[in-house]
Coordinates of C-alpha atoms (C1' of nucleotides) in Angstrom, one line a residue:
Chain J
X679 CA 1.6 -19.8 20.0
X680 CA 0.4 -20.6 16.7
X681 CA -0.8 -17.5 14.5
X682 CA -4.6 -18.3 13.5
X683 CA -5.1 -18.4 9.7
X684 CA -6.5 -14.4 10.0
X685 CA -3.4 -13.8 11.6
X686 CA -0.8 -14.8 9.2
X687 CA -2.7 -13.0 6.4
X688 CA -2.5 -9.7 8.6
X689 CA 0.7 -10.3 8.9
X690 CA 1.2 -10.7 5.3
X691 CA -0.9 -7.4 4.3
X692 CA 1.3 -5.6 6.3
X693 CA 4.1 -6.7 4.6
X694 CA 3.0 -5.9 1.2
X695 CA 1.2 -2.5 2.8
X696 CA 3.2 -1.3 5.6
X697 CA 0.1 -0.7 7.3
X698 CA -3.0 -2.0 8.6
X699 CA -6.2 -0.5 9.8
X700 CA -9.0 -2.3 12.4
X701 CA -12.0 -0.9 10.7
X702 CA -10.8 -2.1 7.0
X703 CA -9.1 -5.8 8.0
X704 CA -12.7 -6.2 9.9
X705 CA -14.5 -5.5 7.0
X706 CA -12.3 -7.6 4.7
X707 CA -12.3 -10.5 7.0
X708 CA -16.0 -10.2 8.1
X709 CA -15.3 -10.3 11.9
X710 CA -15.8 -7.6 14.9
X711 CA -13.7 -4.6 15.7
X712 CA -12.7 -5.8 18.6
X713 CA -11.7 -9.0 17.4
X714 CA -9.0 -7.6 15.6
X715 CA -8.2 -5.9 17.9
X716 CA -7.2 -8.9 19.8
X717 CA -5.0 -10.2 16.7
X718 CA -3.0 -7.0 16.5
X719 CA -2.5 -6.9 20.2
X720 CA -1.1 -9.8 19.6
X721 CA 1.0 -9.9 16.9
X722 CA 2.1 -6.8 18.8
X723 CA 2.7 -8.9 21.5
X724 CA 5.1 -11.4 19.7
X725 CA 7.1 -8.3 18.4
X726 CA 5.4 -9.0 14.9
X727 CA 3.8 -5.7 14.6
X728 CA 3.6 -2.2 16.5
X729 CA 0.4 -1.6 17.7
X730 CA -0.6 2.4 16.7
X731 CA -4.3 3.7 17.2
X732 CA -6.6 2.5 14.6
X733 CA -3.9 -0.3 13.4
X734 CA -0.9 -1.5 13.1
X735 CA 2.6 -0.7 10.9
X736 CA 5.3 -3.2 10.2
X737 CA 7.8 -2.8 12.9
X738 CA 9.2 0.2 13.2
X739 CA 12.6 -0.7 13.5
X740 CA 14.6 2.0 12.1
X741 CA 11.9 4.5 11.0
X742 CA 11.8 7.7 12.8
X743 CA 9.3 10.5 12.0
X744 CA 10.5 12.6 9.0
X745 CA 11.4 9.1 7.8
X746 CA 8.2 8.0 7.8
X747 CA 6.1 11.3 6.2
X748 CA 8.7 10.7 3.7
X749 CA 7.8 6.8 3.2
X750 CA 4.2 7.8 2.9
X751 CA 4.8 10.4 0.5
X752 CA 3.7 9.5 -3.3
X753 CA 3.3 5.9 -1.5
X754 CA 1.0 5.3 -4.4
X755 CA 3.3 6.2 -7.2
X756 CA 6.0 4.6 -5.5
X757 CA 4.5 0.9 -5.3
X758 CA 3.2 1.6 -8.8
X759 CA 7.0 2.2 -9.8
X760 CA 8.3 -0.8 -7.6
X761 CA 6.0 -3.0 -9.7
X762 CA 7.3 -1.9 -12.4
X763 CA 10.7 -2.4 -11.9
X764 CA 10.2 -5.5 -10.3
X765 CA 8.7 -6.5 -13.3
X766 CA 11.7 -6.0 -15.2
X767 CA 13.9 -8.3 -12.8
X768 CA 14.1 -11.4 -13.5
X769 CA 14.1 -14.8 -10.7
X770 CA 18.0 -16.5 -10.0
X771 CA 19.1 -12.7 -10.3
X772 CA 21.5 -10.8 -8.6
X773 CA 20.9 -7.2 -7.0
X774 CA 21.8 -4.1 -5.3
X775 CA 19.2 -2.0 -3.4
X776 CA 20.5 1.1 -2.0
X777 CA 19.0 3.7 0.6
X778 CA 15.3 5.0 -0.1
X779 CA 11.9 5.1 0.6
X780 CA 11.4 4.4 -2.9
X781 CA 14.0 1.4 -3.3
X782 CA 12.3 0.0 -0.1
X783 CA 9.1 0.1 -2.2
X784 CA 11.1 -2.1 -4.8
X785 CA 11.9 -4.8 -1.9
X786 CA 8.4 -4.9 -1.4
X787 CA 7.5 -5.4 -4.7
X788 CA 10.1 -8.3 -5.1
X789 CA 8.9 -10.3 -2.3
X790 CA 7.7 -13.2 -4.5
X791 CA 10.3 -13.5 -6.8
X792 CA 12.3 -16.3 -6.5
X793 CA 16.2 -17.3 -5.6
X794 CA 17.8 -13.7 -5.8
X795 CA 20.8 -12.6 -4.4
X796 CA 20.2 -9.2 -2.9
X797 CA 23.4 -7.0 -1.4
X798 CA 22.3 -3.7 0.4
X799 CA 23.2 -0.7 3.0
X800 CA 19.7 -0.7 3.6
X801 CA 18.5 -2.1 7.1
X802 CA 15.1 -1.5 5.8
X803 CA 15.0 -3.9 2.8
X804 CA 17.0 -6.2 4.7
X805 CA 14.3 -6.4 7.2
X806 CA 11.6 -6.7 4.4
X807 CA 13.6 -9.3 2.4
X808 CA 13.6 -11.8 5.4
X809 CA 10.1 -12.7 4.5
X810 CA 11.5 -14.1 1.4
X811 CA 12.6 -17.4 2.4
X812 CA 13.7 -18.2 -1.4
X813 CA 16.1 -14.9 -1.2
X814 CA 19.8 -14.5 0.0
X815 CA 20.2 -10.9 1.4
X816 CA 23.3 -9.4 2.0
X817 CA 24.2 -6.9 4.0
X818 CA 26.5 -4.2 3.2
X819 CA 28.2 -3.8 6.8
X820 CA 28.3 0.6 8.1
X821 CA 27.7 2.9 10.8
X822 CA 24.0 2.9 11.0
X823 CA 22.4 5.9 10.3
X824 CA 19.0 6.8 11.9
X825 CA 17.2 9.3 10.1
X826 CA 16.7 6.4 7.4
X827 CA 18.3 2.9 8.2
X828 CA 21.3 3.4 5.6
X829 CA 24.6 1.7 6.6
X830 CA 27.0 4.2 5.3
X831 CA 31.1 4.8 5.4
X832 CA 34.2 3.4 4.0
X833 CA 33.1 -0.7 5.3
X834 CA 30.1 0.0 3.4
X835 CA 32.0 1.3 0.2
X836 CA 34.5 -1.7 0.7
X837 CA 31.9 -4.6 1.5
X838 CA 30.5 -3.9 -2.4
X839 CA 33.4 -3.6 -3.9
X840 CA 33.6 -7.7 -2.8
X841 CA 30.6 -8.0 -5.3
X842 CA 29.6 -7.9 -9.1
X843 CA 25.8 -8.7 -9.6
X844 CA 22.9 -8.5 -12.2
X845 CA 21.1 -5.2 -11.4
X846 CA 21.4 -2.3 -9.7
X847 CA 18.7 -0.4 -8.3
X848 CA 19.7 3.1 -7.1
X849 CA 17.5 5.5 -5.3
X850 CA 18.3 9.3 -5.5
X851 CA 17.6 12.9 -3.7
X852 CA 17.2 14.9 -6.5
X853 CA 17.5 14.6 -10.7
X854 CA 18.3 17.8 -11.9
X855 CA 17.3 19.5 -15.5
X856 CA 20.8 18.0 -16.5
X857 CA 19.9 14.5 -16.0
X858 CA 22.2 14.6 -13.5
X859 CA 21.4 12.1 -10.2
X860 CA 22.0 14.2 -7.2
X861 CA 22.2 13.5 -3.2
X862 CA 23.3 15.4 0.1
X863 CA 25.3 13.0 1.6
X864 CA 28.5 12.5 0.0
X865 CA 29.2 9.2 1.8
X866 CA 25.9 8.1 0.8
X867 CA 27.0 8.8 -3.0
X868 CA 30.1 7.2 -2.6
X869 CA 28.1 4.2 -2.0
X870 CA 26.0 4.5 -4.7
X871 CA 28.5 5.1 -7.3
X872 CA 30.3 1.8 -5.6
X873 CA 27.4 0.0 -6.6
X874 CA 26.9 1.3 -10.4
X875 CA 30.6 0.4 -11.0
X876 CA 29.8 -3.1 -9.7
X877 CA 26.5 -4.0 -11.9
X878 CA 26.0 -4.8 -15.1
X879 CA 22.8 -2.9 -15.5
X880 CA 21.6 0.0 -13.7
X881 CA 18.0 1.5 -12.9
X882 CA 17.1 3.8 -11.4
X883 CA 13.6 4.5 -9.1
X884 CA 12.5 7.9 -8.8
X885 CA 9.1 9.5 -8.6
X886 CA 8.1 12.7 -10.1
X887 CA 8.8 14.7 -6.8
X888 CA 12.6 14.6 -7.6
X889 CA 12.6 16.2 -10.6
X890 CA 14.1 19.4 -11.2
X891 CA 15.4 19.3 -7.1
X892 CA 18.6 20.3 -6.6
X893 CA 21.1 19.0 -4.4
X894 CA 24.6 19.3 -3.5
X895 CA 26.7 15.7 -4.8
X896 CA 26.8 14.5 -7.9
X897 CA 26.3 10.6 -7.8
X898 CA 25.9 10.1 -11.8
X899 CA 24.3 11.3 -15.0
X900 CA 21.3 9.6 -16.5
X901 CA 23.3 8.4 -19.5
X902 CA 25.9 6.3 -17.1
X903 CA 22.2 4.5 -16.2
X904 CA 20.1 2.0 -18.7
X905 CA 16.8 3.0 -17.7
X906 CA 14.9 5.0 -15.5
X907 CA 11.7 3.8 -13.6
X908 CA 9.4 6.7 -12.8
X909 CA 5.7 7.4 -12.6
X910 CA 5.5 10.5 -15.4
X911 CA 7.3 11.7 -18.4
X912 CA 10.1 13.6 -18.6
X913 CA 10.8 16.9 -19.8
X914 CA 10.6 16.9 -23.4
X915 CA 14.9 17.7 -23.5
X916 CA 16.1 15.2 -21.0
X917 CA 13.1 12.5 -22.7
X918 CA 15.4 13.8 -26.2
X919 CA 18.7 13.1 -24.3
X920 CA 18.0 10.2 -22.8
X921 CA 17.1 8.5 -26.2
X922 CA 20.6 9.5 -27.3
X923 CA 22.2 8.4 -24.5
X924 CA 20.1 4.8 -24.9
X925 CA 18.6 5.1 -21.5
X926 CA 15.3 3.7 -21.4
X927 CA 12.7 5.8 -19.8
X928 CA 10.0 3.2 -17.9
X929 CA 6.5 4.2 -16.8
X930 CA 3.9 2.3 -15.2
X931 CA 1.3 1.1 -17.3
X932 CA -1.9 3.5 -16.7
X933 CA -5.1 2.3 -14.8
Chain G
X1383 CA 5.0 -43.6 10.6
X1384 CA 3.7 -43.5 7.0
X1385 CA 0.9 -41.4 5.7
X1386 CA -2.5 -42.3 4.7
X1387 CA -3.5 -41.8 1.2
X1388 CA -5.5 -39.0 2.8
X1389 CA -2.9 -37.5 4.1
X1390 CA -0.5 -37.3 1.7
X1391 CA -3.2 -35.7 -0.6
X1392 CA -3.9 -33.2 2.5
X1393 CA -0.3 -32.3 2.4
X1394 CA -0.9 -31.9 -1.4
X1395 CA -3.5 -29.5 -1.3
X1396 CA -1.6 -27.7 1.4
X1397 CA 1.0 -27.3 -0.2
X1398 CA -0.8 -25.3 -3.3
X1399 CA -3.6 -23.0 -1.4
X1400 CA -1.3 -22.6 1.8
X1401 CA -4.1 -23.3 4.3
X1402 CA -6.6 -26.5 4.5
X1403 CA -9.7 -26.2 6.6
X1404 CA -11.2 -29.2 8.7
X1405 CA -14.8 -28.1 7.8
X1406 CA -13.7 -28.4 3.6
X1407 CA -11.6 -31.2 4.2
X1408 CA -14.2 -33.6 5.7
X1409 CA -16.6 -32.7 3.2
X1410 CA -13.8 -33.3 0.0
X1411 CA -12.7 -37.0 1.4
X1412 CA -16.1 -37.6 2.6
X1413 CA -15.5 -38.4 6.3
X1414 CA -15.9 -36.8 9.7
X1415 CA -14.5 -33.8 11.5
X1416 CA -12.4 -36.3 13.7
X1417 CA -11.4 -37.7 11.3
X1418 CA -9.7 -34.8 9.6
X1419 CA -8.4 -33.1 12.8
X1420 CA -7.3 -36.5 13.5
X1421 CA -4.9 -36.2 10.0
X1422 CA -4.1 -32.5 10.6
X1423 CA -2.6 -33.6 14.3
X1424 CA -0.8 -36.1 13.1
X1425 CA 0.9 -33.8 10.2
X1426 CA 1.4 -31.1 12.6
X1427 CA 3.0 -33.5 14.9
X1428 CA 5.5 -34.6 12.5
X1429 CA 6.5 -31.3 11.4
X1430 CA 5.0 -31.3 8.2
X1431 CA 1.9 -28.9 8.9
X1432 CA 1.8 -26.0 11.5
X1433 CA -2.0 -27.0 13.3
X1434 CA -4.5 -24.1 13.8
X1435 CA -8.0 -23.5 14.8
X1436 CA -10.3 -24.4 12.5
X1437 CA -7.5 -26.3 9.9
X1438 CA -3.6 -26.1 9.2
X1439 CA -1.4 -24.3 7.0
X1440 CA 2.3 -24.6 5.8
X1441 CA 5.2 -24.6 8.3
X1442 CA 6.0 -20.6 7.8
X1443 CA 9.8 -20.5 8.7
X1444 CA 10.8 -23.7 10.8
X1445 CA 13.9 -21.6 12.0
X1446 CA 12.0 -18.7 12.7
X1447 CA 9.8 -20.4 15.3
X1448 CA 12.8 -21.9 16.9
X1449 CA 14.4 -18.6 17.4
X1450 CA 11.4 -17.4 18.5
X1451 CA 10.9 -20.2 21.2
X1452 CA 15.0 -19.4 22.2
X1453 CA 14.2 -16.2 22.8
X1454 CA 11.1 -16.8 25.1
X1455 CA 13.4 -19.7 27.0
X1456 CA 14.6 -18.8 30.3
X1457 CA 13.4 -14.9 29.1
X1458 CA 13.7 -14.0 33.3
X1459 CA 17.1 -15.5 33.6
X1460 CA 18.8 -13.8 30.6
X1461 CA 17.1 -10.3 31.6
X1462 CA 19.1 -10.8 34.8
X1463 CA 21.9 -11.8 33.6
X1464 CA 21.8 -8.5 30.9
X1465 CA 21.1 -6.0 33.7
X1466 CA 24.1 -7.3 35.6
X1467 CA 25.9 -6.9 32.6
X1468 CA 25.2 -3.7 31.4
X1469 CA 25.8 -2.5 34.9
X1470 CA 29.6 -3.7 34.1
X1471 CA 29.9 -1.5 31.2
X1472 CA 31.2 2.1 31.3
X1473 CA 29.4 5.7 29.5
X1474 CA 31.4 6.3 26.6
X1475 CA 32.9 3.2 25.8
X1476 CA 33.0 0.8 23.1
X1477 CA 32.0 -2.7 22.4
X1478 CA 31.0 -5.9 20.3
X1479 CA 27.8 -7.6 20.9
X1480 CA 27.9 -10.9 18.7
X1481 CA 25.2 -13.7 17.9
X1482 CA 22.7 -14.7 20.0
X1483 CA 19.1 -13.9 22.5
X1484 CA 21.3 -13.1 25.4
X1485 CA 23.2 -10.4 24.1
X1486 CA 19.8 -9.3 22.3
X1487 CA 18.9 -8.7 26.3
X1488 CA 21.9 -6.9 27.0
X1489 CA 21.1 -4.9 24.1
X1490 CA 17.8 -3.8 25.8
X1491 CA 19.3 -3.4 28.6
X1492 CA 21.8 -1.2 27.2
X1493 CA 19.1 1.2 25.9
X1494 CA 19.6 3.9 28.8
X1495 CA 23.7 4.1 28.6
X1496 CA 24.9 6.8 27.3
X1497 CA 27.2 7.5 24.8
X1498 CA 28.2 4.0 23.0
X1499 CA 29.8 2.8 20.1
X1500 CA 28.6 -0.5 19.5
X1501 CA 29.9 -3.0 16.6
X1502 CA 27.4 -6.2 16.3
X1503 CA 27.6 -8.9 13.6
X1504 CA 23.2 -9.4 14.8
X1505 CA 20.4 -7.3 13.1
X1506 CA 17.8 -7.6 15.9
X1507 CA 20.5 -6.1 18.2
X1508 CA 21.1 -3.3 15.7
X1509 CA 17.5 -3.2 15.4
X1510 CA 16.9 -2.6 19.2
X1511 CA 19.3 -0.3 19.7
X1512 CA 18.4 1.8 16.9
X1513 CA 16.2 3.2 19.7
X1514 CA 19.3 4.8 22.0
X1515 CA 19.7 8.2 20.2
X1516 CA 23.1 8.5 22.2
X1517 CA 24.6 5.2 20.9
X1518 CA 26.5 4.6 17.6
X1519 CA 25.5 1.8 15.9
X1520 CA 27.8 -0.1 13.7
X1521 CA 26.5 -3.4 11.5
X1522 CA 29.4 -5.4 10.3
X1523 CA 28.5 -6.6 7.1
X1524 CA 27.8 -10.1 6.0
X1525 CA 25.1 -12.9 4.5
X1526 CA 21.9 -12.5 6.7
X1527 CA 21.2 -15.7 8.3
X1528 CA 17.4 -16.2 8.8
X1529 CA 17.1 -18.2 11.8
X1530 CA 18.2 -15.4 13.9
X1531 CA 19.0 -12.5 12.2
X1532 CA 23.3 -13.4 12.5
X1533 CA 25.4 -11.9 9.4
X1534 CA 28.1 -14.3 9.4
X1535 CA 31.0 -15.1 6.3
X1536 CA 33.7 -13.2 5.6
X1537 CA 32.6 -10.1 4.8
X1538 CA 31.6 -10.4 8.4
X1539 CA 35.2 -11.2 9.8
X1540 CA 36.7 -8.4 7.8
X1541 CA 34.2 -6.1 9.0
X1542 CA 35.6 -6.7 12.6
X1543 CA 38.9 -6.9 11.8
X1544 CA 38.6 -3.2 11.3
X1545 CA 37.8 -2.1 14.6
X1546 CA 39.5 -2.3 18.1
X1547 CA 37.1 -1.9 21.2
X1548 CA 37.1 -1.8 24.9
X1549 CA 34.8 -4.8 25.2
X1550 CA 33.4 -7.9 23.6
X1551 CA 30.3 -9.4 24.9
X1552 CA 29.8 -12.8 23.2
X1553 CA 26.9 -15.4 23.7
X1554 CA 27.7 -19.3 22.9
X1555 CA 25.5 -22.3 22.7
X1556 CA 27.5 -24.4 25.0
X1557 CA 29.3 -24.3 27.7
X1558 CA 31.1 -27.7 28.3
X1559 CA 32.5 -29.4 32.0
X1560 CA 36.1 -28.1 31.0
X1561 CA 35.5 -24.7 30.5
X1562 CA 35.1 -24.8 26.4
X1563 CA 32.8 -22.0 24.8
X1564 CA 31.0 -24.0 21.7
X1565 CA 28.8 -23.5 19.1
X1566 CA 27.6 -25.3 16.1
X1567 CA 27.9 -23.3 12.8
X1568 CA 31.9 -22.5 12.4
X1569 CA 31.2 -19.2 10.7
X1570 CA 29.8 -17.8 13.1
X1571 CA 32.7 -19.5 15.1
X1572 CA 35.6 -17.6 13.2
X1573 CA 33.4 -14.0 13.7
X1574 CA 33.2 -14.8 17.6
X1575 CA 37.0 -15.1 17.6
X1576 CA 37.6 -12.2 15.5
X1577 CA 35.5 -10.3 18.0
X1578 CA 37.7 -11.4 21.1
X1579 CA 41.0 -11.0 19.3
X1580 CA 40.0 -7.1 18.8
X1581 CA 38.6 -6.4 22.1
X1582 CA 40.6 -5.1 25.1
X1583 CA 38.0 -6.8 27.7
X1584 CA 35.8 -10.1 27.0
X1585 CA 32.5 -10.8 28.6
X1586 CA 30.5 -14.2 28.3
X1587 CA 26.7 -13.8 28.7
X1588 CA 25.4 -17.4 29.1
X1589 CA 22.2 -18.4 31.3
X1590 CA 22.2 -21.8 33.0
X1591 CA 20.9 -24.0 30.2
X1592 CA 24.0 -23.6 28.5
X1593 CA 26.0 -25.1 30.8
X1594 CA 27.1 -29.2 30.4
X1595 CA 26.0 -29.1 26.8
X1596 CA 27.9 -29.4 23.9
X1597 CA 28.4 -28.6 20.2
X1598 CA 31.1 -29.3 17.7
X1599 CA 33.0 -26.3 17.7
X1600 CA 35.2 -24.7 19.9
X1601 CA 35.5 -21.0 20.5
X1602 CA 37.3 -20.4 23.2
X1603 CA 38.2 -20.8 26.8
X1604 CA 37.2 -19.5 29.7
X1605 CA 40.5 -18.9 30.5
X1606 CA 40.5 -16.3 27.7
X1607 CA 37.6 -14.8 29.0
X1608 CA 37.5 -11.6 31.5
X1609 CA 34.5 -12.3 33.0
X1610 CA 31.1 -14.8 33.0
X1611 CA 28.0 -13.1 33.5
X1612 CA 25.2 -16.3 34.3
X1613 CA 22.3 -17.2 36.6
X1614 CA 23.8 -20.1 38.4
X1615 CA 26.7 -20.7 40.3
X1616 CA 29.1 -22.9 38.2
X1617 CA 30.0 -26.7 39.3
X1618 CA 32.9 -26.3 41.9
X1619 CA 35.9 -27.7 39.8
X1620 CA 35.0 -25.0 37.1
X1621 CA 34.6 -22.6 39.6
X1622 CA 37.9 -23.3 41.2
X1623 CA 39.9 -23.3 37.5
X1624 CA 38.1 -19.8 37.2
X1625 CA 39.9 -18.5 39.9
X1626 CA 43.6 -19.8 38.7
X1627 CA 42.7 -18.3 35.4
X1628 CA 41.5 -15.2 36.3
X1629 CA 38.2 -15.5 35.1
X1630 CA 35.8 -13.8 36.9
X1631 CA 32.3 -15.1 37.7
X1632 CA 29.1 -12.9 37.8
X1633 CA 25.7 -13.6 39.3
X1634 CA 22.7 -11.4 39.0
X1635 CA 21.9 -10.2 42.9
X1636 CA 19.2 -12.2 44.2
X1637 CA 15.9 -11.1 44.5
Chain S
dA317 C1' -13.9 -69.1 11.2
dA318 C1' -12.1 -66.7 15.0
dT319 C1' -9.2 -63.1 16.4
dT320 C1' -6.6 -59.1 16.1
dT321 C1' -5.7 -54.8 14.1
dT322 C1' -6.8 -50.6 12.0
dA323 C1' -9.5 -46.9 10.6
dT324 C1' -13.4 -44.6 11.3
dC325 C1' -17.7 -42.9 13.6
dT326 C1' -20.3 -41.2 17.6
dT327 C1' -20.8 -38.9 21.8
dC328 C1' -19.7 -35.7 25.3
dG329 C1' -17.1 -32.7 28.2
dT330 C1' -13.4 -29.1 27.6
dT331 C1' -11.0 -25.5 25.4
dT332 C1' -10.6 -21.8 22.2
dT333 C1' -12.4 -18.3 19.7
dT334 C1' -15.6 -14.8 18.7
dG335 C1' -19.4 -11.4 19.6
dT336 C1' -21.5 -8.1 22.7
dT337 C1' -21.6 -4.7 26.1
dC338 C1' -19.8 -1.1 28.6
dG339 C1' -16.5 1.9 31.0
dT340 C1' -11.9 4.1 30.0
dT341 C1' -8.4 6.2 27.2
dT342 C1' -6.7 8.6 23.2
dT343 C1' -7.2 11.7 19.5
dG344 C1' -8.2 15.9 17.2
dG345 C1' -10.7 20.1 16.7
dC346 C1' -11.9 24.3 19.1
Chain I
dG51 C1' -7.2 23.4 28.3
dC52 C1' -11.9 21.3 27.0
dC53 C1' -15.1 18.4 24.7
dA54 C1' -16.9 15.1 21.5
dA55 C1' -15.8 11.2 18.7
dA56 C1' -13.2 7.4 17.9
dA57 C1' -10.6 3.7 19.4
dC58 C1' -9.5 0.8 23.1
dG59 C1' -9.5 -3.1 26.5
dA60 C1' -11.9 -5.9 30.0
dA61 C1' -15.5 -9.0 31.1
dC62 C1' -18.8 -12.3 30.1
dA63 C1' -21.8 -15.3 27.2
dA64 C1' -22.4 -17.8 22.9
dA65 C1' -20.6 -20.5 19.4
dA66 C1' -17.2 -23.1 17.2
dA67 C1' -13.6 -26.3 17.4
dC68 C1' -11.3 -29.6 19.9
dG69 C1' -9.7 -34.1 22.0
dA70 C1' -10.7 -38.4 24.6
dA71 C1' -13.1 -42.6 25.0
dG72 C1' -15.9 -46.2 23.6
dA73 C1' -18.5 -48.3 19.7
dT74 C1' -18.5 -50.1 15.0
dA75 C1' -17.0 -52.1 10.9
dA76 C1' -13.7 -53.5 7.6
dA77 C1' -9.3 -55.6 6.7
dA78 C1' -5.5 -58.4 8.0
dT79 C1' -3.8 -62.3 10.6
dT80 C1' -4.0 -66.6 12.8

DNA sequence: AATTTTATCTTCGTTTTTGTTCGTTTTGGC
DNA sequence: GCCAAAACGAACAAAAACGAAGATAAAATT
């Protein structure tokens, strides 16, 4: 079956939005409720979308139920900092994504850039960057973990040590006063720090609900990372310190 | 056949906006409906538009579609032939699942055992198993192939080379007169016999279709395998070197 | 010039899609 | 647990799009 020309540009909002609603796409395309209904049904039929009341949501894949209150938390400010930082990355370029709601946004954000090379642990952005037909997407090989589709574990550690690329874009749990990037899982930073050793530049995505969290493994310090991407200023002392450690502090242009 | 200076300007304008309508079309060139659905059959026919109601639009994903049309393909059969499988496999024991929509089905049919540790080299299997809260699910690493969701290169075959399990269960494209498993892309080729070198038990999964085709390289033997899983009894010479090798041959109970 | 070929138009019955209505199910507050 | 509102799906009718077949006209071939 053929997707109708409505169809395919469901499809692609959901991509971008990670969500769909009935009452808004029938607005926006100027057709019935209940013919949209039929649409969803189905691209939820096909195994395009899942069907949930009132819409749709890309497939859910890996996403369980904290994950997701997590992915919809600051969804705003993260897409604004995706864009952002997606801005910053130029086409033929090489990347890391790591684990993250926030990273995820990023793969989002960078699905109409052209001819990257992106390696990550993430099922997640793997299964967004398929829509990218001009993108190679590597995958970082692990033991899947379910709370948030991250491949984790010493095959993941060694799989990106096989690779040097452009960019990295890390993700983190928590940015303490310090400036120091913390996580919980220590596999997870193992990972991480993998990947900063293995880049020649290094972001990192963060919204404002990380800062001044705590957690229990140190994965970096702000001045091992060349700029930050988040959606408000700093404290005045780590703004102070990151100038002196040349780490570039990145907020989205205002609106 | 060649194209029509209208149609070559079709595909044109396609290829810009993504979509063509029939109703814009006919009034742009001037000529009738039929005329234009006429063009739009034609291009759809040889592959160079996908046809819609109401116009066309750009091929989305050529490999896509053909996976999905795989998948749908003799759906019945390889559900059967994945229940009879699954029944084969233990609680609490270990396997490979490689490439391919039949050992996607015994992935779903895997989704009530208990207790798994399951290495695959396929995303959609990881994907679907995500769902067994019981089952450990490791994705060896590799370059995501977009036709069907296969990671495949080396990072692949190292990946495997890591682990030993207690069975494989390996899909091929062909299944020639003399017994030969085959299959077209050698990557994938060298990561199927990775997976049977480090398994203590090897299960084919292959419906019908399969058999008396061909493709350029080989994986294996049946004499190498433990046991066929299929929807058809095999022809009789086949059948008979089965049972001087050892090779066991299952057939979903009739219904 | 006559004939064939090709592309297009016209007509009409068929198929697909969409809108409408209405009974059922799900959801969320109480 | 109960109730109202929202969302849902089934069924049918209307509308839009479709393809087939024959008619027409222009171009190519003889």
């Amino acid at each position: 079956m053929a997707l109708s020309f409505r169809q395919s540009e469901i499809l692609g909002i959901a991509r971008v939005e990670g969500r769909v609603e009935v009452e808004e796409l029938a607005r926006r395309f100027g057709v019935t409720l209940q013919t949209i209904r039929r649409d969803l049904t189905e691209l939820a039929d096909t195994g395009k979308l899942d069907r949930v009341h009132g819409g749709a949501m890309l497939r859910a894949g890996v996403a369980n139920i904290g994950y997701e209150e997590r992915r919809l938390m600051n969804a705003d400010a993260k897409a604004a900092i995706a864009r952002t930082c997606a801005a910053a990355i130029p086409e033929n370029s090489s990347l890391f994504l790591n684990i993250g709601t926030t990273t995820e946004a990023v793969a989002r954000a960078l699905l109409d850039h052209r001819n990257l090379t992106v390696v990550t642990n993430n099922m997640n952005v793997a299964n967004i960057l398929v829509a990218n037909e001009s993108c190679d997407v590597i995958v970082a090989g692990g033991v899947l973990r379910r709370s948030d589709g991250g491949l984790v574990g010493d095959l993941t550690t060694d799989a990106i040590g096989h690779f040097k690329v452009d960019y990295a874009i890390i993700g983190t749990s928590a940015l303490d006063a310090d400036g120091d990037l913390l996580d919980f899982d220590s596999q997870e930073v193992r990972v991480s720090r993998a990947i900063l050793r293995q880049s020649r530049q290094s972001y990192l995505v963060a919204d404002a609900s990380k800062l001044g969290r705590s957690a229990p493994v140190r994965i970096a310090s702000l001045c091992d990372i060349d700029a930050v991407f988040t959606n408000a200023a700093l404290p005045d002392d780590l703004t102070r310190r990151c100038s002196d450690w040349g780490t570039e502090i990145r907020l989205p242009r205002s609106r």
